Amino acid sequence: KAGVTQTPRYLIKTRGQQVTLSCSPISGHRSVSWYQQTPGQGLQFLFEYFSETQRNKGNFPGRFSGRQFSNSRSEMNVSTLELGDSALYLCASSLAASGVETQYFGPGTRLLVL
Amino acid sequence: DQQVKQNSPSLSVQEGRISILNCDYTNSMFDYFLWYKKYPAEGPTFLISISSIKDKNEDGRFTVFLNKSAKHLSLHIVPSQPGDSAVYFCAASSSGTYKYIFGTGTRLKVLA
């Protein structure tokens, strides 16, 4: 089975711009979660989607949003970018019927905000 | 409020010896735990999991121990190999929350 894929892998934006990141889960996985990793920090949970519904959201400002499509692919959007948004954004998928199943990560999108 | 803590930022071990990585948590509702390995510029790779109904789980060179009363879990790698050098994250979740809380990671260096 193909793993989780994320596009693009690298992105450079300037402050004030917006960005959309894409994630395709492992075939058959219906849950997609997004995380932000910054230097010295662990992975910070952004949100989780299952069957096009957001089931949980982390403590991030409203500039961070996401959605999931009927084929389980997911996108996250960050509007009005700030320098502090520079990070590795990771997507993970799981079967997640129960919510306590193993998550499998993609390679991440490295975002640099100038 | 760091619910999952990895208090050792780094650890060095000789090749062939045991590596022990530790993780503490504060939320007694956590009932599923994962360990991941991460290389630079890559996504985390799943290593091993454990449910709160168990106190030990093994997979090859990797064993995870869970002490619920102490709210502590540990990952043992035996024998350690240079290719194990990476950052290791523990993560915890509780049923119905649909989210994992990650520790800040421990950088393991296995010396040849």
PDB file of N, CA, C and O in Angstrom, chain B residues 29-86:
ATOM      1  N   MET B  29      -6.660   9.495  31.975  1.00  0.00           N
ATOM      2  CA  MET B  29      -7.631   9.023  30.987  1.00  0.00           C
ATOM      3  C   MET B  29      -6.947   8.468  29.731  1.00  0.00           C
ATOM      4  O   MET B  29      -7.595   7.844  28.902  1.00  0.00           O
ATOM      5  N   PHE B  30      -5.660   8.697  29.585  1.00  0.00           N
ATOM      6  CA  PHE B  30      -4.949   8.157  28.426  1.00  0.00           C
ATOM      7  C   PHE B  30      -5.023   6.630  28.456  1.00  0.00           C
ATOM      8  O   PHE B  30      -4.757   6.014  29.488  1.00  0.00           O
ATOM      9  N   ASP B  31      -5.400   6.030  27.327  1.00  0.00           N
ATOM     10  CA  ASP B  31      -5.512   4.582  27.307  1.00  0.00           C
ATOM     11  C   ASP B  31      -4.822   3.923  26.105  1.00  0.00           C
ATOM     12  O   ASP B  31      -4.959   2.724  25.887  1.00  0.00           O
ATOM     13  N   TYR B  32      -4.093   4.727  25.342  1.00  0.00           N
ATOM     14  CA  TYR B  32      -3.361   4.161  24.214  1.00  0.00           C
ATOM     15  C   TYR B  32      -2.123   4.995  24.001  1.00  0.00           C
ATOM     16  O   TYR B  32      -2.195   6.238  24.017  1.00  0.00           O
ATOM     17  N   PHE B  33      -1.008   4.312  23.813  1.00  0.00           N
ATOM     18  CA  PHE B  33       0.280   4.993  23.741  1.00  0.00           C
ATOM     19  C   PHE B  33       1.065   4.487  22.537  1.00  0.00           C
ATOM     20  O   PHE B  33       1.023   3.299  22.211  1.00  0.00           O
ATOM     21  N   LEU B  34       1.781   5.409  21.912  1.00  0.00           N
ATOM     22  CA  LEU B  34       2.564   5.074  20.725  1.00  0.00           C
ATOM     23  C   LEU B  34       3.989   5.594  20.882  1.00  0.00           C
ATOM     24  O   LEU B  34       4.223   6.601  21.545  1.00  0.00           O
ATOM     25  N   TRP B  35       4.912   4.930  20.225  1.00  0.00           N
ATOM     26  CA  TRP B  35       6.280   5.436  20.093  1.00  0.00           C
ATOM     27  C   TRP B  35       6.597   5.583  18.612  1.00  0.00           C
ATOM     28  O   TRP B  35       6.280   4.703  17.796  1.00  0.00           O
ATOM     29  N   TYR B  36       7.238   6.713  18.281  1.00  0.00           N
ATOM     30  CA  TYR B  36       7.646   6.990  16.913  1.00  0.00           C
ATOM     31  C   TYR B  36       9.130   7.319  16.897  1.00  0.00           C
ATOM     32  O   TYR B  36       9.686   7.853  17.862  1.00  0.00           O
ATOM     33  N   LYS B  37       9.742   7.052  15.755  1.00  0.00           N
ATOM     34  CA  LYS B  37      11.121   7.441  15.490  1.00  0.00           C
ATOM     35  C   LYS B  37      11.087   8.455  14.359  1.00  0.00           C
ATOM     36  O   LYS B  37      10.325   8.303  13.391  1.00  0.00           O
ATOM     37  N   LYS B  38      11.919   9.468  14.479  1.00  0.00           N
ATOM     38  CA  LYS B  38      11.909  10.497  13.442  1.00  0.00           C
ATOM     39  C   LYS B  38      13.335  10.875  13.043  1.00  0.00           C
ATOM     40  O   LYS B  38      14.148  11.250  13.885  1.00  0.00           O
ATOM     41  N   TYR B  39      13.579  10.800  11.736  1.00  0.00           N
ATOM     42  CA  TYR B  39      14.822  11.306  11.169  1.00  0.00           C
ATOM     43  C   TYR B  39      14.583  12.722  10.670  1.00  0.00           C
ATOM     44  O   TYR B  39      13.449  13.096  10.354  1.00  0.00           O
ATOM     45  N   PRO B  40      15.636  13.526  10.578  1.00  0.00           N
ATOM     46  CA  PRO B  40      15.476  14.900  10.080  1.00  0.00           C
ATOM     47  C   PRO B  40      14.826  14.928   8.701  1.00  0.00           C
ATOM     48  O   PRO B  40      15.094  14.069   7.857  1.00  0.00           O
ATOM     49  N   ALA B  41      13.964  15.895   8.504  1.00  0.00           N
ATOM     50  CA  ALA B  41      13.305  16.129   7.214  1.00  0.00           C
ATOM     51  C   ALA B  41      12.418  14.967   6.766  1.00  0.00           C
ATOM     52  O   ALA B  41      12.091  14.859   5.576  1.00  0.00           O
ATOM     53  N   GLU B  42      12.031  14.094   7.704  1.00  0.00           N
ATOM     54  CA  GLU B  42      11.092  13.022   7.386  1.00  0.00           C
ATOM     55  C   GLU B  42       9.952  13.050   8.386  1.00  0.00           C
ATOM     56  O   GLU B  42      10.063  13.625   9.471  1.00  0.00           O
ATOM     57  N   GLY B  43       8.855  12.393   8.018  1.00  0.00           N
ATOM     58  CA  GLY B  43       7.775  12.238   8.981  1.00  0.00           C
ATOM     59  C   GLY B  43       8.102  11.161   9.994  1.00  0.00           C
ATOM     60  O   GLY B  43       8.946  10.309   9.758  1.00  0.00           O
ATOM     61  N   PRO B  44       7.457  11.190  11.158  1.00  0.00           N
ATOM     62  CA  PRO B  44       7.679  10.152  12.167  1.00  0.00           C
ATOM     63  C   PRO B  44       7.287   8.771  11.635  1.00  0.00           C
ATOM     64  O   PRO B  44       6.304   8.639  10.906  1.00  0.00           O
ATOM     65  N   THR B  45       8.062   7.778  12.037  1.00  0.00           N
ATOM     66  CA  THR B  45       7.789   6.394  11.661  1.00  0.00           C
ATOM     67  C   THR B  45       7.294   5.646  12.888  1.00  0.00           C
ATOM     68  O   THR B  45       7.945   5.656  13.934  1.00  0.00           O
ATOM     69  N   PHE B  46       6.155   4.981  12.763  1.00  0.00           N
ATOM     70  CA  PHE B  46       5.589   4.240  13.879  1.00  0.00           C
ATOM     71  C   PHE B  46       6.495   3.078  14.267  1.00  0.00           C
ATOM     72  O   PHE B  46       6.990   2.346  13.408  1.00  0.00           O
ATOM     73  N   LEU B  47       6.721   2.929  15.577  1.00  0.00           N
ATOM     74  CA  LEU B  47       7.546   1.834  16.086  1.00  0.00           C
ATOM     75  C   LEU B  47       6.724   0.769  16.780  1.00  0.00           C
ATOM     76  O   LEU B  47       6.755  -0.403  16.431  1.00  0.00           O
ATOM     77  N   ILE B  48       5.999   1.183  17.820  1.00  0.00           N
ATOM     78  CA  ILE B  48       5.317   0.207  18.660  1.00  0.00           C
ATOM     79  C   ILE B  48       4.245   0.922  19.464  1.00  0.00           C
ATOM     80  O   ILE B  48       4.351   2.125  19.727  1.00  0.00           O
ATOM     81  N   SER B  49       3.198   0.188  19.816  1.00  0.00           N
ATOM     82  CA  SER B  49       2.114   0.765  20.597  1.00  0.00           C
ATOM     83  C   SER B  49       1.825  -0.109  21.814  1.00  0.00           C
ATOM     84  O   SER B  49       2.273  -1.255  21.904  1.00  0.00           O
ATOM     85  N   ILE B  50       1.058   0.460  22.728  1.00  0.00           N
ATOM     86  CA  ILE B  50       0.590  -0.309  23.870  1.00  0.00           C
ATOM     87  C   ILE B  50      -0.733   0.258  24.353  1.00  0.00           C
ATOM     88  O   ILE B  50      -0.917   1.474  24.411  1.00  0.00           O
ATOM     89  N   SER B  51      -1.638  -0.653  24.656  1.00  0.00           N
ATOM     90  CA  SER B  51      -2.922  -0.284  25.226  1.00  0.00           C
ATOM     91  C   SER B  51      -2.818  -0.311  26.742  1.00  0.00           C
ATOM     92  O   SER B  51      -1.998  -1.030  27.307  1.00  0.00           O
ATOM     93  N   SER B  52      -3.671   0.460  27.393  1.00  0.00           N
ATOM     94  CA  SER B  52      -3.610   0.536  28.854  1.00  0.00           C
ATOM     95  C   SER B  52      -4.025  -0.764  29.552  1.00  0.00           C
ATOM     96  O   SER B  52      -3.852  -0.899  30.762  1.00  0.00           O
ATOM     97  N   ILE B  53      -4.558  -1.709  28.785  1.00  0.00           N
ATOM     98  CA  ILE B  53      -4.912  -2.991  29.412  1.00  0.00           C
ATOM     99  C   ILE B  53      -3.703  -3.914  29.503  1.00  0.00           C
ATOM    100  O   ILE B  53      -3.768  -4.980  30.097  1.00  0.00           O
ATOM    101  N   LYS B  54      -2.588  -3.490  28.913  1.00  0.00           N
ATOM    102  CA  LYS B  54      -1.358  -4.268  28.964  1.00  0.00           C
ATOM    103  C   LYS B  54      -0.299  -3.509  29.736  1.00  0.00           C
ATOM    104  O   LYS B  54      -0.386  -2.294  29.908  1.00  0.00           O
ATOM    105  N   ASP B  55       0.737  -4.224  30.173  1.00  0.00           N
ATOM    106  CA  ASP B  55       1.868  -3.523  30.776  1.00  0.00           C
ATOM    107  C   ASP B  55       3.166  -3.740  29.998  1.00  0.00           C
ATOM    108  O   ASP B  55       4.198  -3.160  30.332  1.00  0.00           O
ATOM    109  N   LYS B  56       3.075  -4.514  28.927  1.00  0.00           N
ATOM    110  CA  LYS B  56       4.273  -4.765  28.122  1.00  0.00           C
ATOM    111  C   LYS B  56       3.857  -5.169  26.718  1.00  0.00           C
ATOM    112  O   LYS B  56       2.870  -5.890  26.526  1.00  0.00           O
ATOM    113  N   ASN B  57       4.652  -4.708  25.744  1.00  0.00           N
ATOM    114  CA  ASN B  57       4.440  -5.142  24.369  1.00  0.00           C
ATOM    115  C   ASN B  57       5.803  -5.199  23.687  1.00  0.00           C
ATOM    116  O   ASN B  57       6.610  -4.279  23.829  1.00  0.00           O
ATOM    117  N   GLU B  58       6.028  -6.279  22.949  1.00  0.00           N
ATOM    118  CA  GLU B  58       7.330  -6.482  22.301  1.00  0.00           C
ATOM    119  C   GLU B  58       7.174  -6.593  20.807  1.00  0.00           C
ATOM    120  O   GLU B  58       6.200  -7.180  20.302  1.00  0.00           O
ATOM    121  N   ASP B  59       8.150  -6.074  20.092  1.00  0.00           N
ATOM    122  CA  ASP B  59       8.197  -6.242  18.641  1.00  0.00           C
ATOM    123  C   ASP B  59       9.665  -6.223  18.231  1.00  0.00           C
ATOM    124  O   ASP B  59      10.267  -5.166  18.097  1.00  0.00           O
ATOM    125  N   GLY B  60      10.220  -7.418  18.093  1.00  0.00           N
ATOM    126  CA  GLY B  60      11.628  -7.517  17.702  1.00  0.00           C
ATOM    127  C   GLY B  60      12.536  -6.926  18.769  1.00  0.00           C
ATOM    128  O   GLY B  60      12.488  -7.314  19.927  1.00  0.00           O
ATOM    129  N   ARG B  61      13.338  -5.950  18.362  1.00  0.00           N
ATOM    130  CA  ARG B  61      14.280  -5.328  19.309  1.00  0.00           C
ATOM    131  C   ARG B  61      13.616  -4.293  20.219  1.00  0.00           C
ATOM    132  O   ARG B  61      14.261  -3.767  21.118  1.00  0.00           O
ATOM    133  N   PHE B  62      12.365  -3.991  19.964  1.00  0.00           N
ATOM    134  CA  PHE B  62      11.675  -2.924  20.683  1.00  0.00           C
ATOM    135  C   PHE B  62      10.659  -3.504  21.677  1.00  0.00           C
ATOM    136  O   PHE B  62       9.871  -4.374  21.331  1.00  0.00           O
ATOM    137  N   THR B  63      10.734  -2.994  22.915  1.00  0.00           N
ATOM    138  CA  THR B  63       9.771  -3.380  23.946  1.00  0.00           C
ATOM    139  C   THR B  63       9.287  -2.111  24.632  1.00  0.00           C
ATOM    140  O   THR B  63      10.104  -1.247  24.984  1.00  0.00           O
ATOM    141  N   VAL B  64       7.986  -2.001  24.799  1.00  0.00           N
ATOM    142  CA  VAL B  64       7.437  -0.869  25.536  1.00  0.00           C
ATOM    143  C   VAL B  64       6.841  -1.400  26.830  1.00  0.00           C
ATOM    144  O   VAL B  64       6.157  -2.417  26.842  1.00  0.00           O
ATOM    145  N   PHE B  65       7.133  -0.687  27.924  1.00  0.00           N
ATOM    146  CA  PHE B  65       6.597  -1.018  29.241  1.00  0.00           C
ATOM    147  C   PHE B  65       5.701   0.123  29.698  1.00  0.00           C
ATOM    148  O   PHE B  65       6.043   1.298  29.531  1.00  0.00           O
ATOM    149  N   LEU B  66       4.571  -0.234  30.285  1.00  0.00           N
ATOM    150  CA  LEU B  66       3.637   0.768  30.790  1.00  0.00           C
ATOM    151  C   LEU B  66       3.394   0.532  32.273  1.00  0.00           C
ATOM    152  O   LEU B  66       3.000  -0.562  32.677  1.00  0.00           O
ATOM    153  N   ASN B  67       3.630   1.565  33.076  1.00  0.00           N
ATOM    154  CA  ASN B  67       3.351   1.526  34.513  1.00  0.00           C
ATOM    155  C   ASN B  67       2.254   2.547  34.790  1.00  0.00           C
ATOM    156  O   ASN B  67       2.523   3.743  34.916  1.00  0.00           O
ATOM    157  N   LYS B  68       1.035   2.055  34.840  1.00  0.00           N
ATOM    158  CA  LYS B  68      -0.108   2.965  34.954  1.00  0.00           C
ATOM    159  C   LYS B  68      -0.128   3.689  36.292  1.00  0.00           C
ATOM    160  O   LYS B  68      -0.505   4.857  36.366  1.00  0.00           O
ATOM    161  N   SER B  69       0.256   3.026  37.343  1.00  0.00           N
ATOM    162  CA  SER B  69       0.212   3.676  38.657  1.00  0.00           C
ATOM    163  C   SER B  69       1.195   4.836  38.715  1.00  0.00           C
ATOM    164  O   SER B  69       0.928   5.848  39.372  1.00  0.00           O
ATOM    165  N   ALA B  70       2.322   4.699  38.031  1.00  0.00           N
ATOM    166  CA  ALA B  70       3.325   5.774  38.010  1.00  0.00           C
ATOM    167  C   ALA B  70       3.116   6.710  36.831  1.00  0.00           C
ATOM    168  O   ALA B  70       3.835   7.713  36.706  1.00  0.00           O
ATOM    169  N   LYS B  71       2.166   6.397  35.979  1.00  0.00           N
ATOM    170  CA  LYS B  71       1.928   7.174  34.750  1.00  0.00           C
ATOM    171  C   LYS B  71       3.236   7.333  33.973  1.00  0.00           C
ATOM    172  O   LYS B  71       3.676   8.454  33.644  1.00  0.00           O
ATOM    173  N   HIS B  72       3.831   6.211  33.693  1.00  0.00           N
ATOM    174  CA  HIS B  72       5.163   6.191  33.082  1.00  0.00           C
ATOM    175  C   HIS B  72       5.235   5.070  32.058  1.00  0.00           C
ATOM    176  O   HIS B  72       4.747   3.967  32.290  1.00  0.00           O
ATOM    177  N   LEU B  73       5.821   5.393  30.906  1.00  0.00           N
ATOM    178  CA  LEU B  73       6.124   4.336  29.959  1.00  0.00           C
ATOM    179  C   LEU B  73       7.561   4.485  29.476  1.00  0.00           C
ATOM    180  O   LEU B  73       8.141   5.578  29.548  1.00  0.00           O
ATOM    181  N   SER B  74       8.100   3.368  29.053  1.00  0.00           N
ATOM    182  CA  SER B  74       9.479   3.383  28.579  1.00  0.00           C
ATOM    183  C   SER B  74       9.598   2.506  27.350  1.00  0.00           C
ATOM    184  O   SER B  74       8.850   1.545  27.182  1.00  0.00           O
ATOM    185  N   LEU B  75      10.544   2.867  26.509  1.00  0.00           N
ATOM    186  CA  LEU B  75      10.863   2.105  25.301  1.00  0.00           C
ATOM    187  C   LEU B  75      12.271   1.554  25.453  1.00  0.00           C
ATOM    188  O   LEU B  75      13.204   2.321  25.704  1.00  0.00           O
ATOM    189  N   HIS B  76      12.403   0.239  25.342  1.00  0.00           N
ATOM    190  CA  HIS B  76      13.701  -0.407  25.403  1.00  0.00           C
ATOM    191  C   HIS B  76      14.084  -0.878  24.013  1.00  0.00           C
ATOM    192  O   HIS B  76      13.264  -1.521  23.326  1.00  0.00           O
ATOM    193  N   ILE B  77      15.312  -0.591  23.623  1.00  0.00           N
ATOM    194  CA  ILE B  77      15.831  -1.050  22.329  1.00  0.00           C
ATOM    195  C   ILE B  77      17.056  -1.910  22.623  1.00  0.00           C
ATOM    196  O   ILE B  77      18.034  -1.438  23.202  1.00  0.00           O
ATOM    197  N   VAL B  78      16.942  -3.193  22.252  1.00  0.00           N
ATOM    198  CA  VAL B  78      18.039  -4.116  22.532  1.00  0.00           C
ATOM    199  C   VAL B  78      18.239  -5.066  21.350  1.00  0.00           C
ATOM    200  O   VAL B  78      17.281  -5.744  20.963  1.00  0.00           O
ATOM    201  N   PRO B  79      19.453  -5.187  20.783  1.00  0.00           N
ATOM    202  CA  PRO B  79      20.594  -4.314  21.038  1.00  0.00           C
ATOM    203  C   PRO B  79      20.481  -3.039  20.211  1.00  0.00           C
ATOM    204  O   PRO B  79      19.877  -3.027  19.140  1.00  0.00           O
ATOM    205  N   SER B  80      21.048  -1.976  20.674  1.00  0.00           N
ATOM    206  CA  SER B  80      21.022  -0.713  19.945  1.00  0.00           C
ATOM    207  C   SER B  80      21.974  -0.779  18.755  1.00  0.00           C
ATOM    208  O   SER B  80      23.059  -1.366  18.834  1.00  0.00           O
ATOM    209  N   GLN B  81      21.533  -0.144  17.666  1.00  0.00           N
ATOM    210  CA  GLN B  81      22.328  -0.117  16.441  1.00  0.00           C
ATOM    211  C   GLN B  81      22.514   1.331  15.996  1.00  0.00           C
ATOM    212  O   GLN B  81      21.657   2.175  16.282  1.00  0.00           O
ATOM    213  N   PRO B  82      23.588   1.627  15.268  1.00  0.00           N
ATOM    214  CA  PRO B  82      23.809   3.015  14.814  1.00  0.00           C
ATOM    215  C   PRO B  82      22.618   3.570  14.031  1.00  0.00           C
ATOM    216  O   PRO B  82      22.309   4.757  14.141  1.00  0.00           O
ATOM    217  N   GLY B  83      21.919   2.721  13.285  1.00  0.00           N
ATOM    218  CA  GLY B  83      20.751   3.159  12.525  1.00  0.00           C
ATOM    219  C   GLY B  83      19.583   3.568  13.395  1.00  0.00           C
ATOM    220  O   GLY B  83      18.617   4.162  12.902  1.00  0.00           O
ATOM    221  N   ASP B  84      19.662   3.275  14.690  1.00  0.00           N
ATOM    222  CA  ASP B  84      18.605   3.691  15.618  1.00  0.00           C
ATOM    223  C   ASP B  84      18.756   5.155  16.016  1.00  0.00           C
ATOM    224  O   ASP B  84      17.869   5.711  16.674  1.00  0.00           O
ATOM    225  N   SER B  85      19.859   5.764  15.662  1.00  0.00           N
ATOM    226  CA  SER B  85      20.082   7.173  15.999  1.00  0.00           C
ATOM    227  C   SER B  85      19.024   8.037  15.321  1.00  0.00           C
ATOM    228  O   SER B  85      18.925   8.083  14.090  1.00  0.00           O
ATOM    229  N   ALA B  86      18.216   8.699  16.135  1.00  0.00           N
ATOM    230  CA  ALA B  86      17.073   9.471  15.648  1.00  0.00           C
ATOM    231  C   ALA B  86      16.450  10.170  16.852  1.00  0.00           C
ATOM    232  O   ALA B  86      16.897  10.000  17.987  1.00  0.00           O
TER     233      ALA B  86
END
